[in-house]
Every structure is written in structure tokens, then in C-alpha cells.
Amino acid sequence: MDAQVLGRLSSSFSLQFRSKQVLFPVSGDPISPRRRNCPFSIKAEIRSGSNRSGKEFDYAAYEAERLRLDAAARQSMAETSERETRNESDPKAWKWAIRKRIWDLMEALNVAQFPRPVHHRIPNFVGASVAAKKVSELDVFKAANCVKVNPDTPQKQVRFLTLNGRKILLTPQPRLRTGFFSLLEPSQALLSPDTLKEACTSAGVAKYGKPIGLDEKIRVDIIVIGSVAVDPTTGARLGKGEGFAELEYGMLRYMGAIDDSTPIVTSVHDKQLVGDIPVEKLLIHDVPVDIICTPTQVIFTNTTIPKPQGIYWEELSPEKLSQILILRELKSRIEQETGQKLPCGPSEKLPPTARRGRH
């Protein structure tokens, strides 16, 4: 591990909690992205049942495979969480305890929404569309040209509002299994309400989206991510435990598509707000949030947690690397450019590659 990485690692462990929660109105937020032009003109195929290449899109086969792989992934994640929770010395055990508490609470209070149960998912929640509307009313969202949104169910309305607002939508391909990111642009042909709604689903992205690679020249103005739990006083965030949001963020940093000033927003239920995420235990690749939108409020965290600067290869297991083609391509490229072999993290048992749920 080089000195620069060690420096970033030590700085991420020396942060302190801030005690004050800062609330702002929806409009007039202090974080405004630089207005950028995204150099893409994406023309999606709109023929019923066809994808961008003109080939017939088989919804039934896509959905059957998605459900099978998603169930296998969640089962394996449940086993992983149980194993790591039992081991008190495991550095990730405390994260699983908070996740389980939030998942259990949402189910007990019946604020969880389909798909249920919400365990081992980015949980969908009552009022997700209201929270999405608050995201769309942020000045940073209004000014954005290109918006990166996670593909999970509670952010489906954010994806719709992105396209409906004539913005470019960047969304990850399922668990990075089939590639990298897909881009969708609301061309005239996609502006019908029914087609826009379809384009916001996992199958719709596969049908209409344009897959991109590491060499695409894009600039993302705002990132919207899902969360299981988030601390409004620090901006500390927990996802569902697979680490894909962190990998996606790191690769966008490598591409120059984002930087420290790119706002990170999450939409959650108020019951997902917590005050016990220990910042000093966060890992160097954990992604904090700048803005939290719930059905009842907008919170500007003023986070001081450093944002990841790229992919931290020393934290990446060989199993995950072997599952994600785009990561292997990036690793090979960096090693060729630098003439040095990148480090690799410890081995771990991983969930099978699987598609994210339909949204």
C-alpha cells in the first residue's frame, strides 16, 4: 500500500461525529453543480419488444433469470451476514446489526413496500415517490444535465423524474454483472408516459439503454443512491452490504466523470435515519451523502467524511474481481499503464452474481 493510500486511510479513520443536524428548505440549496454538457445523443429503439440492436427482447426469459439470480444472491447475503455477525472481531459485524435493525423495524411498522421482505435489499418504503419529488426539487437536480441513479425500487420515481425532466439518466447494469453503466436519454420517441415508465425498470434499461465503457467521456452532475441506513448528522451511509455503490463511485472517479464536488443524494424513509453509525469504523471506500430526502424533510448533512478517490484494490477480494468483467478490464489497464501489479484484498465468500430486482 503506497503512502498516498495510507494517508487517505488514516484520514478516514480520524473523523469525528458532528452533533448538529442541519435542515434547509427544498429550494435554494447551497450545493450547485457546474453546468456541464454530456456529449451523448442516445437514440433508443422503441419498437415493441425490441432492444437497441433491433433484436427481439424476451421479457419472460429476462424476468425468470432475474428472479432466480436475485433469490440466490439474497440467500447468500443472508448467510454472509449471519456468519459475520457471529464473529465479533469481524470489522463488518456492526454494519449488519444496524441493517437488520432497520429492516426489522420497517417490516414491523409496515412502512416497507414491495418487494418484501425488505431484508438484504435497498428497502422500498411508503412515501418513496414523495421523497423522489423532493429530490427533483433540489437546485442541484434542476441544474443537472446528467444524473446517475441506482437501479433499486425506491429510486424508480427518481429515474422517471430524471427522464421526464429531459435529463440524461446513467444507471448501473445489474450488479455490474452484464457490463458497466447504461445511458438513457429522453428522446422524442421516449416521451410517452408508458414508455418512460418502462425505461425506468431493470428490463426497460436493458431494452432501451446504451451500454457504455471506461473510455466514454461523460460528466455526471449529481449522484442519487439508495441506502439502508443513513446518519443525518454526519452523512455516514450503509447500503445493503454488497459494495456495488462504492465500486460504481470508484470507477466513475477513475473516468473523471465525478469529483469531490459532485453532490451525493439519498432518498430514504424517516425511519431509516439513525444516529449510531461510528464514523471512525467506516472503511476508506465507504461513500457518504451530502443530502438526504425523506417523505417529510430535506437534510443537508455538511458531511466532512472524505469521499473515495477511486478503487481501493487492496480492499477488493479476488472473488468479486473475478465476477465483474469491467473491474478486471480496469485493473489490467492500470497495470499496463503503470507497469506495476496492483494489490488484491483478502478472499471472502460472496453472493452469486445476480441481477438487481425489477423496479
PDB file of C-alpha atoms in Angstrom, residues 57-72 203 354-355 358:
ATOM      1  CA  PHE A  57     -36.353  -8.541 -26.282  1.00  0.00           C
ATOM      2  CA  ASP A  58     -37.568 -11.581 -24.349  1.00  0.00           C
ATOM      3  CA  TYR A  59     -39.214 -10.186 -21.211  1.00  0.00           C
ATOM      4  CA  ALA A  60     -40.244 -13.590 -19.863  1.00  0.00           C
ATOM      5  CA  ALA A  61     -36.731 -15.017 -20.082  1.00  0.00           C
ATOM      6  CA  TYR A  62     -35.188 -11.851 -18.647  1.00  0.00           C
ATOM      7  CA  GLU A  63     -37.580 -11.814 -15.691  1.00  0.00           C
ATOM      8  CA  ALA A  64     -37.231 -15.528 -14.935  1.00  0.00           C
ATOM      9  CA  GLU A  65     -33.444 -15.290 -14.889  1.00  0.00           C
ATOM     10  CA  ARG A  66     -33.527 -12.104 -12.825  1.00  0.00           C
ATOM     11  CA  LEU A  67     -35.763 -13.657 -10.171  1.00  0.00           C
ATOM     12  CA  ARG A  68     -33.662 -16.797  -9.965  1.00  0.00           C
ATOM     13  CA  LEU A  69     -30.372 -14.976  -9.573  1.00  0.00           C
ATOM     14  CA  ASP A  70     -31.782 -12.352  -7.220  1.00  0.00           C
ATOM     15  CA  ALA A  71     -33.132 -15.018  -4.863  1.00  0.00           C
ATOM     16  CA  ALA A  72     -29.780 -16.809  -4.868  1.00  0.00           C
ATOM     17  CA  ALA A 203     -35.929  -4.685 -18.136  1.00  0.00           C
ATOM     18  CA  ALA A 354     -27.216 -11.704  -9.854  1.00  0.00           C
ATOM     19  CA  ARG A 355     -29.431  -9.078 -11.299  1.00  0.00           C
ATOM     20  CA  ARG A 358     -37.137  -5.286 -11.040  1.00  0.00           C
TER      21      ARG A 358
END
